Structures are given as C-alpha cells and as structure tokens.
C-alpha cells in the first residue's frame, strides 16, 4: 500500500488518470493487464524522466502505439522502439527499449 510504489502509481493511473477513461467493467481483462504491465514498466524505470516522453507513454492512445522509429548512429540502423502489438487482437507482443537495455522482450500470450 505504498502510494509511491510503481505498482500503486500504475493502478492509480489506470483507474483515475488514463485520458481514454475506459469502462473498467467492460474492457477485456487481457487488455487491462497489458496496460497495467506497460504503465508499471513506465513508472518502474522512471519514465517521467525519459526525454520528452518520446514514446507517447500515458497518452490518450492505445498502448499499441506507444512507440517510435528512430535512427541510431553511427550505423544509421532504424530501430522501432517501444510497445508493439499483434494487429489482429492488440495483444502486446514485443517491448523494446535500447536505453533501458530491453532489446527485444517478447510477451507471452497468456
């Protein structure tokens, strides 16, 4: 029950601050779980200190678009970082952040 914990802050954001204000009684459990895990990742890694929130975390869009393509120098490789979902069911499938050393975390379907 620590109000400063990442877990508490993630739940508080989902319940009170999410700009989409989804109906928590009708949203599929898996969608809610995905949102909680991604918001928990944000708070657990001090996401509020990320440079200009370049991935659109905590925005009024689906977690599936909380990502950004950018070029990494000096080899100019395009990296698609952030949260990525299966387009058919919007399940989070990959979370990738090079600055957090999460290079490609594949999320299980269950």
PDB file of N, CA and C in Angstrom:
ATOM      1  N   UNK A   1       0.810  -1.207   0.000  1.00  0.00           N
ATOM      2  CA  UNK A   1       0.000   0.000   0.000  1.00  0.00           C
ATOM      3  C   UNK A   1       0.846   1.261   0.000  1.00  0.00           C
ATOM      4  N   UNK A   2       2.029   1.187  -0.523  1.00  0.00           N
ATOM      5  CA  UNK A   2       2.909   2.346  -0.608  1.00  0.00           C
ATOM      6  C   UNK A   2       2.474   3.226  -1.781  1.00  0.00           C
ATOM      7  N   UNK A   3       1.975   4.407  -1.494  1.00  0.00           N
ATOM      8  CA  UNK A   3       1.464   5.304  -2.537  1.00  0.00           C
ATOM      9  C   UNK A   3       2.553   5.796  -3.479  1.00  0.00           C
ATOM     10  N   UNK A   4       3.800   5.583  -3.131  1.00  0.00           N
ATOM     11  CA  UNK A   4       4.903   5.987  -4.002  1.00  0.00           C
ATOM     12  C   UNK A   4       5.447   4.843  -4.838  1.00  0.00           C
ATOM     13  N   UNK A   5       4.936   3.642  -4.644  1.00  0.00           N
ATOM     14  CA  UNK A   5       5.450   2.499  -5.393  1.00  0.00           C
ATOM     15  C   UNK A   5       4.995   2.564  -6.845  1.00  0.00           C
ATOM     16  N   UNK A   6       5.766   1.952  -7.707  1.00  0.00           N
ATOM     17  CA  UNK A   6       5.417   1.912  -9.124  1.00  0.00           C
ATOM     18  C   UNK A   6       4.090   1.170  -9.332  1.00  0.00           C
ATOM     19  N   UNK A   7       3.848   0.134  -8.550  1.00  0.00           N
ATOM     20  CA  UNK A   7       2.615  -0.630  -8.672  1.00  0.00           C
ATOM     21  C   UNK A   7       1.399   0.236  -8.334  1.00  0.00           C
ATOM     22  N   UNK A   8       1.487   0.966  -7.242  1.00  0.00           N
ATOM     23  CA  UNK A   8       0.385   1.836  -6.832  1.00  0.00           C
ATOM     24  C   UNK A   8       0.148   2.922  -7.874  1.00  0.00           C
ATOM     25  N   UNK A   9       1.220   3.539  -8.343  1.00  0.00           N
ATOM     26  CA  UNK A   9       1.093   4.622  -9.312  1.00  0.00           C
ATOM     27  C   UNK A   9       0.507   4.126 -10.634  1.00  0.00           C
ATOM     28  N   UNK A  10       0.880   2.903 -11.045  1.00  0.00           N
ATOM     29  CA  UNK A  10       0.325   2.336 -12.277  1.00  0.00           C
ATOM     30  C   UNK A  10      -1.178   2.082 -12.130  1.00  0.00           C
ATOM     31  N   UNK A  11      -1.581   1.509 -11.008  1.00  0.00           N
ATOM     32  CA  UNK A  11      -3.011   1.273 -10.773  1.00  0.00           C
ATOM     33  C   UNK A  11      -3.776   2.582 -10.673  1.00  0.00           C
ATOM     34  N   UNK A  12      -3.196   3.551 -10.000  1.00  0.00           N
ATOM     35  CA  UNK A  12      -3.841   4.858  -9.867  1.00  0.00           C
ATOM     36  C   UNK A  12      -4.030   5.515 -11.240  1.00  0.00           C
ATOM     37  N   UNK A  13      -3.002   5.412 -12.095  1.00  0.00           N
ATOM     38  CA  UNK A  13      -3.111   5.996 -13.425  1.00  0.00           C
ATOM     39  C   UNK A  13      -4.244   5.324 -14.210  1.00  0.00           C
ATOM     40  N   UNK A  14      -4.288   3.985 -14.159  1.00  0.00           N
ATOM     41  CA  UNK A  14      -5.339   3.270 -14.884  1.00  0.00           C
ATOM     42  C   UNK A  14      -6.730   3.637 -14.380  1.00  0.00           C
ATOM     43  N   UNK A  15      -6.880   3.744 -13.086  1.00  0.00           N
ATOM     44  CA  UNK A  15      -8.201   3.988 -12.506  1.00  0.00           C
ATOM     45  C   UNK A  15      -8.638   5.448 -12.588  1.00  0.00           C
ATOM     46  N   UNK A  16      -7.690   6.383 -12.458  1.00  0.00           N
ATOM     47  CA  UNK A  16      -8.082   7.781 -12.319  1.00  0.00           C
ATOM     48  C   UNK A  16      -7.551   8.743 -13.375  1.00  0.00           C
ATOM     49  N   UNK A  17      -6.422   8.397 -13.998  1.00  0.00           N
ATOM     50  CA  UNK A  17      -5.763   9.379 -14.845  1.00  0.00           C
ATOM     51  C   UNK A  17      -5.710   9.029 -16.331  1.00  0.00           C
ATOM     52  N   UNK A  18      -6.030   7.814 -16.693  1.00  0.00           N
ATOM     53  CA  UNK A  18      -5.974   7.404 -18.099  1.00  0.00           C
ATOM     54  C   UNK A  18      -6.871   8.333 -18.921  1.00  0.00           C
ATOM     55  N   UNK A  19      -6.291   9.086 -19.881  1.00  0.00           N
ATOM     56  CA  UNK A  19      -7.105  10.017 -20.656  1.00  0.00           C
ATOM     57  C   UNK A  19      -8.196   9.346 -21.491  1.00  0.00           C
ATOM     58  N   UNK A  20      -8.046   8.056 -21.789  1.00  0.00           N
ATOM     59  CA  UNK A  20      -9.081   7.347 -22.538  1.00  0.00           C
ATOM     60  C   UNK A  20     -10.279   6.983 -21.665  1.00  0.00           C
ATOM     61  N   UNK A  21     -10.091   6.954 -20.345  1.00  0.00           N
ATOM     62  CA  UNK A  21     -11.139   6.612 -19.384  1.00  0.00           C
ATOM     63  C   UNK A  21     -11.979   5.405 -19.834  1.00  0.00           C
ATOM     64  N   UNK A  22     -11.325   4.247 -20.021  1.00  0.00           N
ATOM     65  CA  UNK A  22     -12.092   3.070 -20.448  1.00  0.00           C
ATOM     66  C   UNK A  22     -13.038   2.603 -19.346  1.00  0.00           C
ATOM     67  N   UNK A  23     -14.099   1.966 -19.752  1.00  0.00           N
ATOM     68  CA  UNK A  23     -15.039   1.379 -18.806  1.00  0.00           C
ATOM     69  C   UNK A  23     -14.393   0.106 -18.264  1.00  0.00           C
ATOM     70  N   UNK A  24     -13.924   0.161 -17.035  1.00  0.00           N
ATOM     71  CA  UNK A  24     -13.179  -0.964 -16.467  1.00  0.00           C
ATOM     72  C   UNK A  24     -14.027  -2.221 -16.303  1.00  0.00           C
ATOM     73  N   UNK A  25     -15.345  -2.072 -16.343  1.00  0.00           N
ATOM     74  CA  UNK A  25     -16.214  -3.244 -16.239  1.00  0.00           C
ATOM     75  C   UNK A  25     -16.364  -3.969 -17.575  1.00  0.00           C
ATOM     76  N   UNK A  26     -16.107  -3.264 -18.675  1.00  0.00           N
ATOM     77  CA  UNK A  26     -16.321  -3.901 -19.977  1.00  0.00           C
ATOM     78  C   UNK A  26     -15.033  -4.144 -20.768  1.00  0.00           C
ATOM     79  N   UNK A  27     -13.930  -3.570 -20.331  1.00  0.00           N
ATOM     80  CA  UNK A  27     -12.666  -3.769 -21.045  1.00  0.00           C
ATOM     81  C   UNK A  27     -12.200  -5.208 -20.823  1.00  0.00           C
ATOM     82  N   UNK A  28     -11.720  -5.883 -21.871  1.00  0.00           N
ATOM     83  CA  UNK A  28     -11.237  -7.260 -21.685  1.00  0.00           C
ATOM     84  C   UNK A  28     -10.084  -7.305 -20.662  1.00  0.00           C
ATOM     85  N   UNK A  29     -10.097  -8.341 -19.843  1.00  0.00           N
ATOM     86  CA  UNK A  29      -9.080  -8.467 -18.799  1.00  0.00           C
ATOM     87  C   UNK A  29      -7.670  -8.424 -19.372  1.00  0.00           C
ATOM     88  N   UNK A  30      -7.447  -9.108 -20.508  1.00  0.00           N
ATOM     89  CA  UNK A  30      -6.109  -9.142 -21.106  1.00  0.00           C
ATOM     90  C   UNK A  30      -5.651  -7.741 -21.504  1.00  0.00           C
ATOM     91  N   UNK A  31      -6.547  -6.931 -22.026  1.00  0.00           N
ATOM     92  CA  UNK A  31      -6.212  -5.555 -22.408  1.00  0.00           C
ATOM     93  C   UNK A  31      -5.830  -4.755 -21.173  1.00  0.00           C
ATOM     94  N   UNK A  32      -6.607  -4.890 -20.123  1.00  0.00           N
ATOM     95  CA  UNK A  32      -6.319  -4.182 -18.877  1.00  0.00           C
ATOM     96  C   UNK A  32      -4.986  -4.638 -18.289  1.00  0.00           C
ATOM     97  N   UNK A  33      -4.733  -5.940 -18.335  1.00  0.00           N
ATOM     98  CA  UNK A  33      -3.461  -6.479 -17.825  1.00  0.00           C
ATOM     99  C   UNK A  33      -2.283  -5.934 -18.632  1.00  0.00           C
ATOM    100  N   UNK A  34      -2.421  -5.910 -19.961  1.00  0.00           N
ATOM    101  CA  UNK A  34      -1.358  -5.360 -20.810  1.00  0.00           C
ATOM    102  C   UNK A  34      -1.085  -3.904 -20.462  1.00  0.00           C
ATOM    103  N   UNK A  35      -2.150  -3.115 -20.314  1.00  0.00           N
ATOM    104  CA  UNK A  35      -1.982  -1.707 -19.964  1.00  0.00           C
ATOM    105  C   UNK A  35      -1.270  -1.562 -18.626  1.00  0.00           C
ATOM    106  N   UNK A  36      -1.700  -2.330 -17.642  1.00  0.00           N
ATOM    107  CA  UNK A  36      -1.071  -2.246 -16.315  1.00  0.00           C
ATOM    108  C   UNK A  36       0.422  -2.569 -16.399  1.00  0.00           C
ATOM    109  N   UNK A  37       0.778  -3.629 -17.107  1.00  0.00           N
ATOM    110  CA  UNK A  37       2.186  -4.034 -17.196  1.00  0.00           C
ATOM    111  C   UNK A  37       3.018  -2.953 -17.877  1.00  0.00           C
ATOM    112  N   UNK A  38       2.500  -2.359 -18.947  1.00  0.00           N
ATOM    113  CA  UNK A  38       3.253  -1.334 -19.669  1.00  0.00           C
ATOM    114  C   UNK A  38       3.362  -0.059 -18.829  1.00  0.00           C
ATOM    115  N   UNK A  39       2.294   0.328 -18.162  1.00  0.00           N
ATOM    116  CA  UNK A  39       2.348   1.515 -17.292  1.00  0.00           C
ATOM    117  C   UNK A  39       3.267   1.243 -16.100  1.00  0.00           C
ATOM    118  N   UNK A  40       3.244   0.023 -15.575  1.00  0.00           N
ATOM    119  CA  UNK A  40       4.161  -0.355 -14.499  1.00  0.00           C
ATOM    120  C   UNK A  40       5.609  -0.256 -14.963  1.00  0.00           C
ATOM    121  N   UNK A  41       5.892  -0.710 -16.171  1.00  0.00           N
ATOM    122  CA  UNK A  41       7.237  -0.572 -16.738  1.00  0.00           C
ATOM    123  C   UNK A  41       7.642   0.899 -16.775  1.00  0.00           C
ATOM    124  N   UNK A  42       6.738   1.745 -17.215  1.00  0.00           N
ATOM    125  CA  UNK A  42       6.999   3.186 -17.287  1.00  0.00           C
ATOM    126  C   UNK A  42       7.390   3.745 -15.913  1.00  0.00           C
ATOM    127  N   UNK A  43       6.575   3.487 -14.911  1.00  0.00           N
ATOM    128  CA  UNK A  43       6.863   4.016 -13.570  1.00  0.00           C
ATOM    129  C   UNK A  43       8.071   3.343 -12.924  1.00  0.00           C
ATOM    130  N   UNK A  44       8.280   2.067 -13.194  1.00  0.00           N
ATOM    131  CA  UNK A  44       9.408   1.337 -12.599  1.00  0.00           C
ATOM    132  C   UNK A  44      10.760   1.792 -13.141  1.00  0.00           C
ATOM    133  N   UNK A  45      10.749   2.386 -14.325  1.00  0.00           N
ATOM    134  CA  UNK A  45      12.004   2.821 -14.957  1.00  0.00           C
ATOM    135  C   UNK A  45      12.102   4.349 -15.026  1.00  0.00           C
ATOM    136  N   UNK A  46      11.359   5.021 -14.160  1.00  0.00           N
ATOM    137  CA  UNK A  46      11.354   6.496 -14.129  1.00  0.00           C
ATOM    138  C   UNK A  46      11.009   7.095 -15.483  1.00  0.00           C
ATOM    139  N   UNK A  47       9.985   6.568 -16.108  1.00  0.00           N
ATOM    140  CA  UNK A  47       9.560   7.032 -17.418  1.00  0.00           C
ATOM    141  C   UNK A  47       9.273   8.516 -17.483  1.00  0.00           C
ATOM    142  N   UNK A  48       8.858   9.085 -16.352  1.00  0.00           N
ATOM    143  CA  UNK A  48       8.583  10.520 -16.334  1.00  0.00           C
ATOM    144  C   UNK A  48       9.844  11.345 -16.578  1.00  0.00           C
ATOM    145  N   UNK A  49      11.010  10.721 -16.493  1.00  0.00           N
ATOM    146  CA  UNK A  49      12.275  11.410 -16.770  1.00  0.00           C
ATOM    147  C   UNK A  49      12.813  11.103 -18.167  1.00  0.00           C
ATOM    148  N   UNK A  50      12.092  10.280 -18.934  1.00  0.00           N
ATOM    149  CA  UNK A  50      12.527   9.990 -20.295  1.00  0.00           C
ATOM    150  C   UNK A  50      12.484  11.266 -21.112  1.00  0.00           C
ATOM    151  N   UNK A  51      13.357  11.376 -22.063  1.00  0.00           N
ATOM    152  CA  UNK A  51      13.465  12.561 -22.898  1.00  0.00           C
ATOM    153  C   UNK A  51      12.158  12.842 -23.649  1.00  0.00           C
ATOM    154  N   UNK A  52      11.463  13.871 -23.247  1.00  0.00           N
ATOM    155  CA  UNK A  52      10.255  14.357 -23.916  1.00  0.00           C
ATOM    156  C   UNK A  52       9.205  13.282 -24.151  1.00  0.00           C
ATOM    157  N   UNK A  53       9.187  12.280 -23.336  1.00  0.00           N
ATOM    158  CA  UNK A  53       8.227  11.179 -23.488  1.00  0.00           C
ATOM    159  C   UNK A  53       8.097  10.776 -24.954  1.00  0.00           C
ATOM    160  N   UNK A  54       9.205  10.487 -25.564  1.00  0.00           N
ATOM    161  CA  UNK A  54       9.272  10.224 -26.998  1.00  0.00           C
ATOM    162  C   UNK A  54       8.472   9.016 -27.467  1.00  0.00           C
ATOM    163  N   UNK A  55       7.995   8.202 -26.571  1.00  0.00           N
ATOM    164  CA  UNK A  55       7.231   7.022 -26.969  1.00  0.00           C
ATOM    165  C   UNK A  55       5.728   7.206 -26.761  1.00  0.00           C
ATOM    166  N   UNK A  56       5.306   8.359 -26.323  1.00  0.00           N
ATOM    167  CA  UNK A  56       3.881   8.681 -26.092  1.00  0.00           C
ATOM    168  C   UNK A  56       3.261   7.877 -24.959  1.00  0.00           C
ATOM    169  N   UNK A  57       4.062   7.466 -24.002  1.00  0.00           N
ATOM    170  CA  UNK A  57       3.510   6.740 -22.864  1.00  0.00           C
ATOM    171  C   UNK A  57       2.526   7.622 -22.110  1.00  0.00           C
ATOM    172  N   UNK A  58       1.506   6.991 -21.569  1.00  0.00           N
ATOM    173  CA  UNK A  58       0.452   7.633 -20.798  1.00  0.00           C
ATOM    174  C   UNK A  58      -0.343   8.645 -21.624  1.00  0.00           C
ATOM    175  N   UNK A  59      -0.338   8.459 -22.926  1.00  0.00           N
ATOM    176  CA  UNK A  59      -1.090   9.364 -23.795  1.00  0.00           C
ATOM    177  C   UNK A  59      -2.513   8.843 -23.989  1.00  0.00           C
ATOM    178  N   UNK A  60      -3.294   9.581 -24.739  1.00  0.00           N
ATOM    179  CA  UNK A  60      -4.689   9.203 -24.963  1.00  0.00           C
ATOM    180  C   UNK A  60      -4.842   8.279 -26.175  1.00  0.00           C
ATOM    181  N   UNK A  61      -3.897   7.346 -26.308  1.00  0.00           N
ATOM    182  CA  UNK A  61      -3.924   6.364 -27.383  1.00  0.00           C
ATOM    183  C   UNK A  61      -3.715   4.975 -26.793  1.00  0.00           C
ATOM    184  N   UNK A  62      -3.956   3.979 -27.584  1.00  0.00           N
ATOM    185  CA  UNK A  62      -3.736   2.596 -27.180  1.00  0.00           C
ATOM    186  C   UNK A  62      -2.252   2.370 -26.865  1.00  0.00           C
ATOM    187  N   UNK A  63      -1.953   1.477 -25.927  1.00  0.00           N
ATOM    188  CA  UNK A  63      -0.555   1.143 -25.643  1.00  0.00           C
ATOM    189  C   UNK A  63       0.138   0.613 -26.882  1.00  0.00           C
ATOM    190  N   UNK A  64      -0.627   0.126 -27.840  1.00  0.00           N
ATOM    191  CA  UNK A  64      -0.054  -0.444 -29.070  1.00  0.00           C
ATOM    192  C   UNK A  64       0.645   0.596 -29.939  1.00  0.00           C
ATOM    193  N   UNK A  65       0.422   1.851 -29.690  1.00  0.00           N
ATOM    194  CA  UNK A  65       1.106   2.899 -30.456  1.00  0.00           C
ATOM    195  C   UNK A  65       2.052   3.713 -29.579  1.00  0.00           C
ATOM    196  N   UNK A  66       2.398   3.180 -28.439  1.00  0.00           N
ATOM    197  CA  UNK A  66       3.373   3.828 -27.570  1.00  0.00           C
ATOM    198  C   UNK A  66       4.761   3.389 -28.028  1.00  0.00           C
ATOM    199  N   UNK A  67       5.187   3.897 -29.167  1.00  0.00           N
ATOM    200  CA  UNK A  67       6.468   3.514 -29.750  1.00  0.00           C
ATOM    201  C   UNK A  67       6.970   4.614 -30.671  1.00  0.00           C
ATOM    202  N   UNK A  68       8.167   4.431 -31.179  1.00  0.00           N
ATOM    203  CA  UNK A  68       8.781   5.432 -32.044  1.00  0.00           C
ATOM    204  C   UNK A  68       9.865   4.769 -32.884  1.00  0.00           C
ATOM    205  N   UNK A  69       9.916   5.149 -34.144  1.00  0.00           N
ATOM    206  CA  UNK A  69      11.013   4.720 -35.008  1.00  0.00           C
ATOM    207  C   UNK A  69      12.057   5.820 -35.000  1.00  0.00           C
ATOM    208  N   UNK A  70      13.302   5.428 -34.885  1.00  0.00           N
ATOM    209  CA  UNK A  70      14.372   6.424 -34.961  1.00  0.00           C
ATOM    210  C   UNK A  70      15.635   5.776 -35.482  1.00  0.00           C
ATOM    211  N   UNK A  71      16.528   6.624 -35.959  1.00  0.00           N
ATOM    212  CA  UNK A  71      17.798   6.123 -36.481  1.00  0.00           C
ATOM    213  C   UNK A  71      18.845   6.177 -35.391  1.00  0.00           C
ATOM    214  N   UNK A  72      19.610   5.120 -35.315  1.00  0.00           N
ATOM    215  CA  UNK A  72      20.708   5.071 -34.356  1.00  0.00           C
ATOM    216  C   UNK A  72      22.002   5.297 -35.121  1.00  0.00           C
ATOM    217  N   UNK A  73      22.806   6.188 -34.628  1.00  0.00           N
ATOM    218  CA  UNK A  73      24.095   6.445 -35.262  1.00  0.00           C
ATOM    219  C   UNK A  73      25.160   5.658 -34.512  1.00  0.00           C
ATOM    220  N   UNK A  74      26.306   5.391 -35.046  1.00  0.00           N
ATOM    221  CA  UNK A  74      26.821   5.831 -36.338  1.00  0.00           C
ATOM    222  C   UNK A  74      26.446   4.916 -37.495  1.00  0.00           C
ATOM    223  N   UNK A  75      25.737   3.831 -37.261  1.00  0.00           N
ATOM    224  CA  UNK A  75      25.487   2.903 -38.364  1.00  0.00           C
ATOM    225  C   UNK A  75      24.144   3.151 -39.047  1.00  0.00           C
ATOM    226  N   UNK A  76      23.383   4.131 -38.587  1.00  0.00           N
ATOM    227  CA  UNK A  76      22.107   4.516 -39.187  1.00  0.00           C
ATOM    228  C   UNK A  76      21.141   3.348 -39.364  1.00  0.00           C
ATOM    229  N   UNK A  77      21.004   2.574 -38.331  1.00  0.00           N
ATOM    230  CA  UNK A  77      20.037   1.486 -38.340  1.00  0.00           C
ATOM    231  C   UNK A  77      18.721   2.026 -37.788  1.00  0.00           C
ATOM    232  N   UNK A  78      17.636   1.766 -38.481  1.00  0.00           N
ATOM    233  CA  UNK A  78      16.333   2.215 -37.992  1.00  0.00           C
ATOM    234  C   UNK A  78      15.853   1.211 -36.952  1.00  0.00           C
ATOM    235  N   UNK A  79      15.531   1.716 -35.784  1.00  0.00           N
ATOM    236  CA  UNK A  79      15.075   0.884 -34.679  1.00  0.00           C
ATOM    237  C   UNK A  79      13.651   1.288 -34.333  1.00  0.00           C
ATOM    238  N   UNK A  80      12.787   0.336 -34.244  1.00  0.00           N
ATOM    239  CA  UNK A  80      11.397   0.577 -33.888  1.00  0.00           C
ATOM    240  C   UNK A  80      11.259   0.242 -32.414  1.00  0.00           C
ATOM    241  N   UNK A  81      11.327   1.242 -31.570  1.00  0.00           N
ATOM    242  CA  UNK A  81      11.339   1.003 -30.128  1.00  0.00           C
ATOM    243  C   UNK A  81       9.991   1.329 -29.502  1.00  0.00           C
ATOM    244  N   UNK A  82       9.754   0.715 -28.370  1.00  0.00           N
ATOM    245  CA  UNK A  82       8.537   0.953 -27.617  1.00  0.00           C
ATOM    246  C   UNK A  82       7.711  -0.309 -27.513  1.00  0.00           C
ATOM    247  N   UNK A  83       6.406  -0.128 -27.495  1.00  0.00           N
ATOM    248  CA  UNK A  83       5.467  -1.230 -27.335  1.00  0.00           C
ATOM    249  C   UNK A  83       4.905  -1.596 -28.705  1.00  0.00           C
ATOM    250  N   UNK A  84       4.840  -2.890 -28.969  1.00  0.00           N
ATOM    251  CA  UNK A  84       4.314  -3.368 -30.249  1.00  0.00           C
ATOM    252  C   UNK A  84       3.301  -4.473 -29.993  1.00  0.00           C
ATOM    253  N   UNK A  85       2.234  -4.462 -30.785  1.00  0.00           N
ATOM    254  CA  UNK A  85       1.132  -5.394 -30.575  1.00  0.00           C
ATOM    255  C   UNK A  85       0.826  -6.194 -31.825  1.00  0.00           C
ATOM    256  N   UNK A  86       0.172  -7.315 -31.609  1.00  0.00           N
ATOM    257  CA  UNK A  86      -0.373  -8.097 -32.709  1.00  0.00           C
ATOM    258  C   UNK A  86      -1.545  -7.298 -33.274  1.00  0.00           C
ATOM    259  N   UNK A  87      -1.530  -6.981 -34.562  1.00  0.00           N
ATOM    260  CA  UNK A  87      -2.591  -6.140 -35.120  1.00  0.00           C
ATOM    261  C   UNK A  87      -3.967  -6.783 -35.129  1.00  0.00           C
ATOM    262  N   UNK A  88      -4.042  -8.090 -35.004  1.00  0.00           N
ATOM    263  CA  UNK A  88      -5.349  -8.742 -35.061  1.00  0.00           C
ATOM    264  C   UNK A  88      -6.111  -8.657 -33.740  1.00  0.00           C
ATOM    265  N   UNK A  89      -5.395  -8.674 -32.610  1.00  0.00           N
ATOM    266  CA  UNK A  89      -6.101  -8.655 -31.332  1.00  0.00           C
ATOM    267  C   UNK A  89      -5.550  -7.638 -30.334  1.00  0.00           C
ATOM    268  N   UNK A  90      -4.602  -6.830 -30.772  1.00  0.00           N
ATOM    269  CA  UNK A  90      -3.991  -5.786 -29.947  1.00  0.00           C
ATOM    270  C   UNK A  90      -3.341  -6.322 -28.670  1.00  0.00           C
ATOM    271  N   UNK A  91      -2.873  -7.575 -28.736  1.00  0.00           N
ATOM    272  CA  UNK A  91      -2.095  -8.134 -27.640  1.00  0.00           C
ATOM    273  C   UNK A  91      -0.676  -7.581 -27.729  1.00  0.00           C
ATOM    274  N   UNK A  92      -0.114  -7.161 -26.611  1.00  0.00           N
ATOM    275  CA  UNK A  92       1.275  -6.717 -26.609  1.00  0.00           C
ATOM    276  C   UNK A  92       2.149  -7.922 -26.917  1.00  0.00           C
ATOM    277  N   UNK A  93       2.995  -7.776 -27.928  1.00  0.00           N
ATOM    278  CA  UNK A  93       3.858  -8.890 -28.327  1.00  0.00           C
ATOM    279  C   UNK A  93       5.328  -8.615 -28.073  1.00  0.00           C
ATOM    280  N   UNK A  94       5.752  -7.361 -28.215  1.00  0.00           N
ATOM    281  CA  UNK A  94       7.165  -7.017 -28.054  1.00  0.00           C
ATOM    282  C   UNK A  94       7.281  -5.674 -27.350  1.00  0.00           C
ATOM    283  N   UNK A  95       8.235  -5.600 -26.428  1.00  0.00           N
ATOM    284  CA  UNK A  95       8.609  -4.338 -25.787  1.00  0.00           C
ATOM    285  C   UNK A  95      10.103  -4.187 -26.015  1.00  0.00           C
ATOM    286  N   UNK A  96      10.505  -3.084 -26.616  1.00  0.00           N
ATOM    287  CA  UNK A  96      11.915  -2.905 -26.974  1.00  0.00           C
ATOM    288  C   UNK A  96      12.354  -1.471 -26.680  1.00  0.00           C
ATOM    289  N   UNK A  97      13.374  -1.342 -25.820  1.00  0.00           N
ATOM    290  CA  UNK A  97      13.960  -0.049 -25.474  1.00  0.00           C
ATOM    291  C   UNK A  97      15.460  -0.221 -25.326  1.00  0.00           C
ATOM    292  N   UNK A  98      16.233   0.318 -26.233  1.00  0.00           N
ATOM    293  CA  UNK A  98      17.682   0.154 -26.133  1.00  0.00           C
ATOM    294  C   UNK A  98      18.255   0.904 -24.942  1.00  0.00           C
ATOM    295  N   UNK A  99      17.713   2.061 -24.604  1.00  0.00           N
ATOM    296  CA  UNK A  99      18.246   2.835 -23.482  1.00  0.00           C
ATOM    297  C   UNK A  99      17.961   2.174 -22.144  1.00  0.00           C
ATOM    298  N   UNK A 100      16.953   1.326 -22.099  1.00  0.00           N
ATOM    299  CA  UNK A 100      16.658   0.578 -20.876  1.00  0.00           C
ATOM    300  C   UNK A 100      17.275  -0.816 -20.925  1.00  0.00           C
ATOM    301  N   UNK A 101      18.000  -1.102 -21.997  1.00  0.00           N
ATOM    302  CA  UNK A 101      18.617  -2.407 -22.223  1.00  0.00           C
ATOM    303  C   UNK A 101      17.574  -3.522 -22.331  1.00  0.00           C
ATOM    304  N   UNK A 102      16.374  -3.168 -22.815  1.00  0.00           N
ATOM    305  CA  UNK A 102      15.352  -4.148 -23.158  1.00  0.00           C
ATOM    306  C   UNK A 102      15.352  -4.205 -24.676  1.00  0.00           C
ATOM    307  N   UNK A 103      16.180  -5.053 -25.238  1.00  0.00           N
ATOM    308  CA  UNK A 103      16.374  -5.031 -26.675  1.00  0.00           C
ATOM    309  C   UNK A 103      15.269  -5.724 -27.444  1.00  0.00           C
ATOM    310  N   UNK A 104      14.674  -6.721 -26.921  1.00  0.00           N
ATOM    311  CA  UNK A 104      13.517  -7.341 -27.566  1.00  0.00           C
ATOM    312  C   UNK A 104      12.937  -8.349 -26.579  1.00  0.00           C
ATOM    313  N   UNK A 105      11.986  -7.899 -25.835  1.00  0.00           N
ATOM    314  CA  UNK A 105      11.321  -8.760 -24.873  1.00  0.00           C
ATOM    315  C   UNK A 105      10.005  -9.197 -25.513  1.00  0.00           C
ATOM    316  N   UNK A 106       9.884 -10.472 -25.760  1.00  0.00           N
ATOM    317  CA  UNK A 106       8.663 -10.994 -26.364  1.00  0.00           C
ATOM    318  C   UNK A 106       7.711 -11.379 -25.255  1.00  0.00           C
ATOM    319  N   UNK A 107       6.507 -10.882 -25.350  1.00  0.00           N
ATOM    320  CA  UNK A 107       5.499 -11.126 -24.307  1.00  0.00           C
ATOM    321  C   UNK A 107       4.717 -12.390 -24.618  1.00  0.00           C
ATOM    322  N   UNK A 108       4.521 -13.247 -23.623  1.00  0.00           N
ATOM    323  CA  UNK A 108       3.737 -14.449 -23.851  1.00  0.00           C
ATOM    324  C   UNK A 108       2.259 -14.106 -24.038  1.00  0.00           C
ATOM    325  N   UNK A 109       1.535 -14.942 -24.726  1.00  0.00           N
ATOM    326  CA  UNK A 109       0.119 -14.710 -24.980  1.00  0.00           C
ATOM    327  C   UNK A 109      -0.738 -14.902 -23.740  1.00  0.00           C
ATOM    328  N   UNK A 110      -0.298 -15.654 -22.780  1.00  0.00           N
ATOM    329  CA  UNK A 110      -1.128 -15.950 -21.596  1.00  0.00           C
ATOM    330  C   UNK A 110      -0.968 -14.922 -20.541  1.00  0.00           C
TER     331      UNK A 110
END
